[in-house]
XYZ file of C-alpha atoms in Angstrom:
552
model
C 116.099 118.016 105.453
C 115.692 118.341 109.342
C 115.481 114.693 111.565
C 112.038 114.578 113.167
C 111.329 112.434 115.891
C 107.975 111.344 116.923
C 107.727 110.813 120.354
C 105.272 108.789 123.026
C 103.079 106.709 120.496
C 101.946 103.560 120.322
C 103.649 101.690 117.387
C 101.667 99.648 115.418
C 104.117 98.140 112.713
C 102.757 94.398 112.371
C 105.960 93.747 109.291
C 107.975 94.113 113.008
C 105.805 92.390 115.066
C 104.713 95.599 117.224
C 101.420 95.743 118.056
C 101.010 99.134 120.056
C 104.788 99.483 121.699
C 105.065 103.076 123.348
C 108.496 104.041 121.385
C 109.680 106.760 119.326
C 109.953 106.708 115.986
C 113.183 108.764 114.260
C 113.578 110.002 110.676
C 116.421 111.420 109.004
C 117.516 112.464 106.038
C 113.778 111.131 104.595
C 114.754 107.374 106.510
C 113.533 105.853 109.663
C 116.535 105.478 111.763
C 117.137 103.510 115.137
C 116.050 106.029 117.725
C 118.472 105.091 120.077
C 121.106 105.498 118.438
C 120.316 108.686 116.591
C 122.307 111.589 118.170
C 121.309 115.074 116.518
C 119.233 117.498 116.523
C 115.351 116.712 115.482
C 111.881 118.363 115.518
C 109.613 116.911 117.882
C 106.375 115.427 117.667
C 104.273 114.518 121.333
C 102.287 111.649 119.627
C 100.644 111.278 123.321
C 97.156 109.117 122.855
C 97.939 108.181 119.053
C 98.738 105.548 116.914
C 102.258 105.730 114.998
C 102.049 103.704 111.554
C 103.512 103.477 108.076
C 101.838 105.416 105.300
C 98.949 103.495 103.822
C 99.259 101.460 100.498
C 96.310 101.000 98.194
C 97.406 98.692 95.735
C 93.953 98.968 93.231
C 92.400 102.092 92.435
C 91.962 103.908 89.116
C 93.110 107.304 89.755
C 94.751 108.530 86.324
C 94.356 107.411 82.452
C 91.964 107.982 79.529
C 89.303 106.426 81.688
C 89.379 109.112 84.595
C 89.315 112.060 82.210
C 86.492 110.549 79.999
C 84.864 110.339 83.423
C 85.283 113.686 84.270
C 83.910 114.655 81.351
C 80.875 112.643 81.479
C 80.241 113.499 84.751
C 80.954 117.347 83.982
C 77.681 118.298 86.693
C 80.362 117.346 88.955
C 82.930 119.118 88.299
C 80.873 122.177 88.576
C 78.935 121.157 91.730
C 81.639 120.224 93.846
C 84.619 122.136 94.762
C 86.526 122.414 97.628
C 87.507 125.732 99.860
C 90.544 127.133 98.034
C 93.927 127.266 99.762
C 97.480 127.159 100.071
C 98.310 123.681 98.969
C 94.271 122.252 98.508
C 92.046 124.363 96.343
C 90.798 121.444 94.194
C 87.567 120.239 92.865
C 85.755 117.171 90.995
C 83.055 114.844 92.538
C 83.723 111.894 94.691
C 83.963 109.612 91.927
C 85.382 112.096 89.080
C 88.415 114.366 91.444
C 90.880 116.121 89.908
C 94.290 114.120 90.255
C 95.712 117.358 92.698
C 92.488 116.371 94.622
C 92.848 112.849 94.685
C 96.594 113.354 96.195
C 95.114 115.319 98.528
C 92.418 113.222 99.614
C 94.500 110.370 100.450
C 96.780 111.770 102.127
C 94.714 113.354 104.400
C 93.658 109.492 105.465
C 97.021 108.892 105.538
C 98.006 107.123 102.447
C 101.506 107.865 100.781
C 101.533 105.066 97.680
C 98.372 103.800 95.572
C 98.554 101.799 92.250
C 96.920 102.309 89.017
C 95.536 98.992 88.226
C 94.796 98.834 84.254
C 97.054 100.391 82.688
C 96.275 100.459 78.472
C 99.653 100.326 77.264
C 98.603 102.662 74.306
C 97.795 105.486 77.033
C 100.632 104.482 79.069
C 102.588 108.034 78.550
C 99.450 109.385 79.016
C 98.785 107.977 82.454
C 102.095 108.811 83.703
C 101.818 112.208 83.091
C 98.619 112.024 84.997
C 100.204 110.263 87.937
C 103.292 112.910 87.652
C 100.376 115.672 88.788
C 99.207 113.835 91.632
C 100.935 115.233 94.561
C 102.016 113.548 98.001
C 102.416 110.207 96.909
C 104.132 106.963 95.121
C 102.556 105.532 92.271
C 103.068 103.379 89.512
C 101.401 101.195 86.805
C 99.988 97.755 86.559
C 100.296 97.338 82.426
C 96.733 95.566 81.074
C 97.706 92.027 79.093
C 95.948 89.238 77.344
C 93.599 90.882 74.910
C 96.440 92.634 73.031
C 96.929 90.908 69.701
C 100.511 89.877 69.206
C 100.738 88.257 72.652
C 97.508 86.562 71.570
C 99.242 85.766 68.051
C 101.849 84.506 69.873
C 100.055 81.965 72.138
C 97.966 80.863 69.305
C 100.949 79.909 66.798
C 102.863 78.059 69.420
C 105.702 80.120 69.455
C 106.744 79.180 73.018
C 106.166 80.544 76.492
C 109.848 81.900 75.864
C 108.682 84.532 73.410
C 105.831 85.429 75.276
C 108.067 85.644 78.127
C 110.131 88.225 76.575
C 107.150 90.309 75.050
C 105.963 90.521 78.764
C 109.365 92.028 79.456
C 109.419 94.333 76.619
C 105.758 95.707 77.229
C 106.724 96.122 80.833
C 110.091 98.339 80.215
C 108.184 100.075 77.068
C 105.613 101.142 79.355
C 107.560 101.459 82.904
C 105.279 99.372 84.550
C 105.523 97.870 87.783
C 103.589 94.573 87.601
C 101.274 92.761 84.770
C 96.943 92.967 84.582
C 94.845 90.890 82.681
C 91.464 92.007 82.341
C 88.576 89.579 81.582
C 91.684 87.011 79.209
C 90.664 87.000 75.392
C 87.015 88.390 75.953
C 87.746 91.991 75.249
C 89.399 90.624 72.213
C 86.302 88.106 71.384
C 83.527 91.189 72.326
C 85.596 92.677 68.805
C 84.212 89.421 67.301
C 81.092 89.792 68.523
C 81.021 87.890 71.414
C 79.293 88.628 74.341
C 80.105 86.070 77.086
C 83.416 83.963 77.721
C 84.113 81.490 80.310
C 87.498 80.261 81.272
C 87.370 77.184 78.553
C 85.697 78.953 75.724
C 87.515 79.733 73.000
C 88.304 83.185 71.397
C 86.251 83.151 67.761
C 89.467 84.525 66.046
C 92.388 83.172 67.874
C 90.737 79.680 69.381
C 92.786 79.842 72.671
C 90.989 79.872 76.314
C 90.966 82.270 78.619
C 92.715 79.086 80.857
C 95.762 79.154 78.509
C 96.053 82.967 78.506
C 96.007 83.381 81.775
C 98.277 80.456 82.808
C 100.675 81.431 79.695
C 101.279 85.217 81.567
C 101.320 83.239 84.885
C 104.017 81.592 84.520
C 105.752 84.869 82.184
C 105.646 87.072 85.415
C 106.864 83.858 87.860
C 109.776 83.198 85.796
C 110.456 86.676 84.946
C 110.516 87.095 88.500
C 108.102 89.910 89.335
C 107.306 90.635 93.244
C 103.543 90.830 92.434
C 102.284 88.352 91.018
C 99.343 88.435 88.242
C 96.936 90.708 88.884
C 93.457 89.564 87.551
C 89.762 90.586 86.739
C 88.457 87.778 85.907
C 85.790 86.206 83.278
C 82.607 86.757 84.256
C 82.032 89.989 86.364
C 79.182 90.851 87.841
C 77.203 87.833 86.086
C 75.089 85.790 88.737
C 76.752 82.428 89.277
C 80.314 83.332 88.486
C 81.107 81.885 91.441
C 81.700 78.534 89.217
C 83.865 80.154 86.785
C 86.472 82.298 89.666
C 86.553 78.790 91.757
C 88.125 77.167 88.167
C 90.269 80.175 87.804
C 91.812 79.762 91.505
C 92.323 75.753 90.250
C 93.653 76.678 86.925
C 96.541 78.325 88.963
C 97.816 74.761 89.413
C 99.633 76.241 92.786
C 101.505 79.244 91.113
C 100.909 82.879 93.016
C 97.451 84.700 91.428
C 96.139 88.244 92.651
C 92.837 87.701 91.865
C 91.042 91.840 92.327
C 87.831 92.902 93.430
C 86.786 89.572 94.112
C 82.824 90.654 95.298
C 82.023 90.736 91.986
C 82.972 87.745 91.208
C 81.334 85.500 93.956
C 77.982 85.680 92.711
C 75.479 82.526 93.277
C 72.549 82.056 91.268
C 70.200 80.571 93.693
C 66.863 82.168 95.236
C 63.906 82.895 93.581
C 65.662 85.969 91.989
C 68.627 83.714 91.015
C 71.008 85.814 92.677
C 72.743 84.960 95.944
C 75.849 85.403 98.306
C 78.545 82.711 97.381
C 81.712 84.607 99.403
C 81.480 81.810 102.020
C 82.389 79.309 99.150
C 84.690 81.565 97.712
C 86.518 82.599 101.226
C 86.919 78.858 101.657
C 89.072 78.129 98.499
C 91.134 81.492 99.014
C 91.742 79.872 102.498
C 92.684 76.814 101.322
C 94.676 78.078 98.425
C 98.082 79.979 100.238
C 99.112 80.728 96.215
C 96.148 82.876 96.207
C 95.392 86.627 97.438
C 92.212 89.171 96.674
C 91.456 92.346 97.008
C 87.560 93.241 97.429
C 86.239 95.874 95.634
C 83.531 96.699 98.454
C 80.491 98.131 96.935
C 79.215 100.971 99.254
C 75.883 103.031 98.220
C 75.485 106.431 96.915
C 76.461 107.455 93.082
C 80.054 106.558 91.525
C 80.916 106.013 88.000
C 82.066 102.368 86.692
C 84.976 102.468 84.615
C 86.397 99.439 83.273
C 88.757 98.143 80.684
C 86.353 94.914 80.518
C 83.939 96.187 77.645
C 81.934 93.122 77.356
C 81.137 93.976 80.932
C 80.140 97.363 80.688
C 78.290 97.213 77.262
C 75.913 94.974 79.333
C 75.631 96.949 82.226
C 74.798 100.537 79.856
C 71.323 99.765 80.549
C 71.316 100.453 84.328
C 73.221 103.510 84.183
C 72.501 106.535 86.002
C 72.393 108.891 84.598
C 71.619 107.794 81.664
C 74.830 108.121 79.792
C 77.474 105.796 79.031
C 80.576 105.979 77.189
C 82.484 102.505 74.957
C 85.945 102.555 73.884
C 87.748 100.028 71.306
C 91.340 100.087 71.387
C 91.969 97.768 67.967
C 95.110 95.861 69.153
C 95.339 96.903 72.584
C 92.001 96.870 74.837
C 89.257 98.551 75.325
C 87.592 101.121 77.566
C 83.945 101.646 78.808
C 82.637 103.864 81.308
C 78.764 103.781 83.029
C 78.024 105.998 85.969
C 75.771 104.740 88.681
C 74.100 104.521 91.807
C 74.099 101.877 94.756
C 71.076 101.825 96.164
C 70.756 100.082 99.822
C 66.788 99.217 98.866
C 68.077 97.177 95.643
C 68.154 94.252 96.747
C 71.258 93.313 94.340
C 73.235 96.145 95.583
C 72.478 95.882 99.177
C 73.596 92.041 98.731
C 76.832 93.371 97.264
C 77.347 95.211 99.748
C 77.039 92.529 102.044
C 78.677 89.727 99.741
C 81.837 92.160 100.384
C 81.920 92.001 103.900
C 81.520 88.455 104.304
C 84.773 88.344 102.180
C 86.214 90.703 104.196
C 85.423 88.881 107.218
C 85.632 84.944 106.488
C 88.982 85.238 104.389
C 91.418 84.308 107.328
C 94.680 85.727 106.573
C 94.714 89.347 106.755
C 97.998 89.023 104.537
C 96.346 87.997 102.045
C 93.057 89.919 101.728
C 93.516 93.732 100.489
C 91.080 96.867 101.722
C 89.599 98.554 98.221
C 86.365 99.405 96.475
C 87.924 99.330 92.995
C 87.977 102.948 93.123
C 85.423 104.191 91.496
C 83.693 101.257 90.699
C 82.454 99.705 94.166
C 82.327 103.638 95.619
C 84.811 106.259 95.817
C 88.137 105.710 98.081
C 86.924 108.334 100.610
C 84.343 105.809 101.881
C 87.796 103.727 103.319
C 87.162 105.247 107.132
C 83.296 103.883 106.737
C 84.411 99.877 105.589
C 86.710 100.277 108.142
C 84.655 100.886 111.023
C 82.264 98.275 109.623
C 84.968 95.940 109.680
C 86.174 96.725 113.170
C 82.718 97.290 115.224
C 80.460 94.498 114.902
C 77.757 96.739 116.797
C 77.687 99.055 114.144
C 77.651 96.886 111.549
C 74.578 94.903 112.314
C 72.723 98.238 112.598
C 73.545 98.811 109.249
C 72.961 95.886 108.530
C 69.532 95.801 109.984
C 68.798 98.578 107.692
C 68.826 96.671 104.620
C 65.663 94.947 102.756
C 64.476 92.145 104.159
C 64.654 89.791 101.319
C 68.719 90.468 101.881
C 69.025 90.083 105.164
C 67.531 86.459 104.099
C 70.353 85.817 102.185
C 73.238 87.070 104.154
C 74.978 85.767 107.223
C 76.993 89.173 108.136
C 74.768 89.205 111.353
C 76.132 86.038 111.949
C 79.566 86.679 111.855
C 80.821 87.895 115.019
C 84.586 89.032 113.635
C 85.925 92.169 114.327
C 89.353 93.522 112.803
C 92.052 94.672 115.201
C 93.783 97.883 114.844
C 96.485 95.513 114.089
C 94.824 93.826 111.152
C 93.829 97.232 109.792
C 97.376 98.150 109.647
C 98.350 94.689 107.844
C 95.217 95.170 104.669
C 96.324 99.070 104.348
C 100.074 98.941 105.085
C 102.248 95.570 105.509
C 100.207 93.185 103.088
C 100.694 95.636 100.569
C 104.050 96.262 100.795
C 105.045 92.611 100.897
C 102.999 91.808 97.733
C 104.532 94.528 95.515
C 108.006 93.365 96.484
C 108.708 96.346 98.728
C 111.276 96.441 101.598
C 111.759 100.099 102.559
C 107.770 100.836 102.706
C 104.856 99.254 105.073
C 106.799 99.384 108.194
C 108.877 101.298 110.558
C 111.919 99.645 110.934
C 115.495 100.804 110.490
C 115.545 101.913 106.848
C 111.988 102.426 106.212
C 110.672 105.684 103.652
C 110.115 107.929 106.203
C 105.892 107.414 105.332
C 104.577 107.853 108.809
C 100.955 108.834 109.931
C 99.717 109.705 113.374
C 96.083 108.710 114.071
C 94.254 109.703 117.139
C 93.000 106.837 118.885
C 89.245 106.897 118.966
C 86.774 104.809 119.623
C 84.720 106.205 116.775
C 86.658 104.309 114.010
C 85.174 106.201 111.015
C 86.461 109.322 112.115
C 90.057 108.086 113.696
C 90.630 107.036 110.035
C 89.081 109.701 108.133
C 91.352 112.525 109.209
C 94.984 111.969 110.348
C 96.692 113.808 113.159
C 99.942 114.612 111.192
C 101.256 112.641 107.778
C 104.946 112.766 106.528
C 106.216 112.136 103.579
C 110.082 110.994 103.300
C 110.055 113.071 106.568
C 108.551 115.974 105.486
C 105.149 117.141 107.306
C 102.309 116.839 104.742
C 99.519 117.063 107.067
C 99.197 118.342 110.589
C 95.810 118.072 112.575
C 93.812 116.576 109.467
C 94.893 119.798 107.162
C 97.527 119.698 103.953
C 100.114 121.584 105.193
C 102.778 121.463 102.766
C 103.460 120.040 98.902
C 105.652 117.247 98.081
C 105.623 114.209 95.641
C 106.529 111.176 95.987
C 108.199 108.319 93.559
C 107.195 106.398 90.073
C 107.801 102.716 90.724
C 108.468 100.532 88.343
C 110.783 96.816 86.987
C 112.152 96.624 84.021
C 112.890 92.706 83.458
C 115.598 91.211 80.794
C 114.454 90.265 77.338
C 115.997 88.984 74.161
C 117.008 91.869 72.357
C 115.399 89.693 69.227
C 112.012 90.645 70.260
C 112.093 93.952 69.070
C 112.634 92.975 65.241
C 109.328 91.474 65.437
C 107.837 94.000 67.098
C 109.323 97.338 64.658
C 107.318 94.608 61.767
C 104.484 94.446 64.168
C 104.538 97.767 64.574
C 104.910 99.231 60.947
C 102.496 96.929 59.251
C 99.575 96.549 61.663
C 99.524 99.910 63.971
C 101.695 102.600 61.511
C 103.809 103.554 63.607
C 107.426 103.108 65.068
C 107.583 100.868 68.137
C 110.669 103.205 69.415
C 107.594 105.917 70.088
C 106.044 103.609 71.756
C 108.349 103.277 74.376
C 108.250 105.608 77.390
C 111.919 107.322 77.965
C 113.556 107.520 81.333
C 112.752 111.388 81.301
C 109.027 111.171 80.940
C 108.819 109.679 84.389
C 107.906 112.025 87.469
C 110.098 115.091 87.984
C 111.744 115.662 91.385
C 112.069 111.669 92.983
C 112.067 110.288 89.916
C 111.680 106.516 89.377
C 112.473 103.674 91.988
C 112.908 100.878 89.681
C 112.699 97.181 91.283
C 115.098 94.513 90.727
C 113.701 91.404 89.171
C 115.864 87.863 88.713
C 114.637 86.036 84.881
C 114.687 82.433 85.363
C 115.387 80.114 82.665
């Protein structure tokens, strides 16, 4: 592999404290190395009137599993409508919401991502998903693996048999699957919905098990803390999309009692119920406790309009959102020990006046949240709209000008109930690059992505600096992958794939007795083919896997 070095950019590497330094940037052998002291031969790259940065992380978007291909197939008008211009590395298809997984490696990478994370991860279509992942080219991926509906952890809880055991289940599911961090979606309500439940707050009990959604999720809170994961859990909480949730995600950040919580696209979860429609904007109130509570980080889920498909582990959710969909099809999954699936396509409409308030419950997330380390740029991919929208929240998060045009747009009734015109914040180039690059890197644990220091993946994208923000972010001047030129002047210009990334944590070998009995009697078959071998992972890079330290 040939050294490149990229020459006359500004360097915007905020993990280093460089906020636009004119320097070049050297990679060899697939590693950023310390350009002055680099010696050979290198390709050149005149990054005059750009912006050098890492490779973008998105740490939340569902880009491979059952879910995406039940998508694509009930969304199949899309797959026929849309296709893109056939070419050397590119000729992919599949609608915004429902791409192909070649496309969706493309896609990003042409904004200049090089890592995104597949956030609910069913451990029964683990293998599955990772053969998904293995197809998407140009970059790093890896698995959160979904917890706390699955019935021996919640058999475990409920007999008392110690946060020990659970601790080493955790560990077991996460090397059996070759996961890289733990998600709980909606804790014991998928289970309860199997009960015939159709609500669950955070101290209601499960009708089966009689344990909280409280004890679950502090139970795998303190697993992944003392099994010493990087990221910490990574939650959808009780209570999406219900008006006055609000109540229920400000217990959940207190139920933390100070121990690190992910809490994920938090805009649907900061609902109010007042008004005469008894819906209503409560992201100021929610903003202030994330503020207040360093333990705690979020990632949006920005609702943007046009048509996108919902696709959610949280069936209680979706079975009472199958009404609204559009088109009018909708698809429910039961997974009997495991989880469940349920998919409902629709459309954001900017007269509603619950989606345009969405839409603007997001930003003022986006914009009163004060640490940019802590706040992460998504739209729950598909669910709030597809990733491709990124350039457009971004420009609406860096010119205030535009914003309140769009903002002007919207129904009066929301504009009533909204103070984005009030807010008079606008993201630096410098915060952009801490939500898309350094934040995420530092929450998943990473040292060698998210910046360009000495050592770095050689991830690097060249943006041209324009004043049009949408567009600077939409197309990227040139991308490289461990040194290798992916894109050059916005187009895919070569193949390559990146790494699966992964922990696998220590665990009492004792565990697994159990779990062959579990196993044989309750799902008929072995637990040894449940686990995902070493060779199933990605060909080519192969897996990074991440240390971890068990505490006792």
């Amino acid at each position: 592999m040939s050294a490149v070095r990229i020459t006359n950019g500004k360097v915007l590497d905020p993990a280093n404290g460089e906020a636009g330094v004119v320097r070049d940037v050297v990679i060899d052998d697939g590693r950023v190395v310390a350009a002055d002291a680099f010696q050979g031969a290198a390709e050149t790259i005149d990054a005059k009137g750009g912006v050098v940065m890492a490779g973008a992380i998105d740490i939340h978007s569902h880009i491979a599993g059952g879910k995406s291909n039940i998508t694509r197939l009930l969304m199949i008008e899309e797959q026929r409508a849309y296709r893109e211009p056939a070419g050397d590395f590119c000729g992919c298809g599949g609608g915004l919401s429902t791409m192909t997984a070649h496309a969706t490696g493309c896609r990003y990478a042409e904004m200049g991502y090089t890592a995104v994370f597949e956030p609910a991860m069913v451990a029964a279509n683990a293998r599955h998903m990772h053969a998904e992942m293995k197809d998407i080219p140009f970059l790093d991926t890896g698995g959160y693996v979904v917890l706390g509906n699955d019935d021996f952890l919640l058999d475990l809880i409920s007999s008392g048999a110690g946060q020990e055991a659970v601790n080493d289940y955790v560990a077991w599911q996460l090397a059996a699957t070759k996961a890289m961090a733990v998600k709980i979606v909606n804790p014991g309500g998928i289970n309860a919905f199997k009960f015939n439940q159709r609500k669950m707050d955070l101290d209601e009990a499960n009708p089966h098990y009689e344990i909280t959604p409280r004890t679950i999720l502090q139970t795998l809170l303190r697993a992944v803390k003392e099994l010493g994961l990087a990221h910490p859990i990574h939650l959808h909480g009780c209570n999406l999309g219900v008006p006055g949730n609000k109540d229920t995600t400000l217990a959940t950040v207190a139920a933390t009692e100070g121990l690190p919580l992910h809490m994920t696209h938090v805009q649907f979860h900061s609902y109010g119920a007042e008004g005469d429609r008894r819906f209503s904007s409560a992201a100021a109130e929610i903003a202030d406790a994330v503020n207040a509570n360093p333990n705690i980080s979020i990632d949006v889920g920005q609702v943007m309009f046009g048509q996108t498909v919902t696709a959610s582990a949280d069936f209680m959710s979706q079975h009472r959102n199958r009404g609204i969909a559009s088109p009018k099809r909708w698809i429910g999954m039961d997974m009997e020990m495991d989880a469940a699936c349920g998919i409902v396509p629709f459309v954001y409409k900017d007269k509603s006046f619950v989606n345009a308030l969405q839409w603007a419950i997001g930003l003022e997330l986006f914009l009163l949240v004060e640490d940019p380390w802590r706040i992460f740029l998504t739209t729950d991919h598909p669910n709030g709209a597809p990733f491709t929208t990124y350039p457009h929240l971004i420009r609406l998060l860096m010119d205030k000008d535009f914003r309140d045009e769009q903002f002007a747009k919207l129904p009066k009734a929301v504009r009533k109930h909204s103070i984005v015109d009030q807010l008079k914040r606008e993201y630096t180039l410098e915060e952009i690059a801490i939500v898309t690059r350094a934040a995420p890197a530092k929450i998943l644990g990473f040292t060698d992505r998210g910046h360009l220091g000495a050592g770095a993946v050689g991830d690097v994208v060249i943006y041209r600096d324009d004043a049009d923000r949408e567009a600077m972010f939409s197309k990227a001047e040139y991308v490289l992958k461990n040194g290798q030129v992916i894109v050059k002047d916005g187009e895919i210009v070569s193949l390559a794939y990146g790494r699966t990334h992964q922990v696998a944590p220590d665990y009492d070998k004792g565990i697994e007795a159990k779990l062959d009995r579990w196993f044989d009697e309750t799902l008929g078959f072995k637990a040894k083919t449940y686990k995902i071998a070493d060779d199933e992972i990605r060909d080519g890079q192969g897996a990074v896997i991440h240390a971890t330290k068990r505490s006792s």
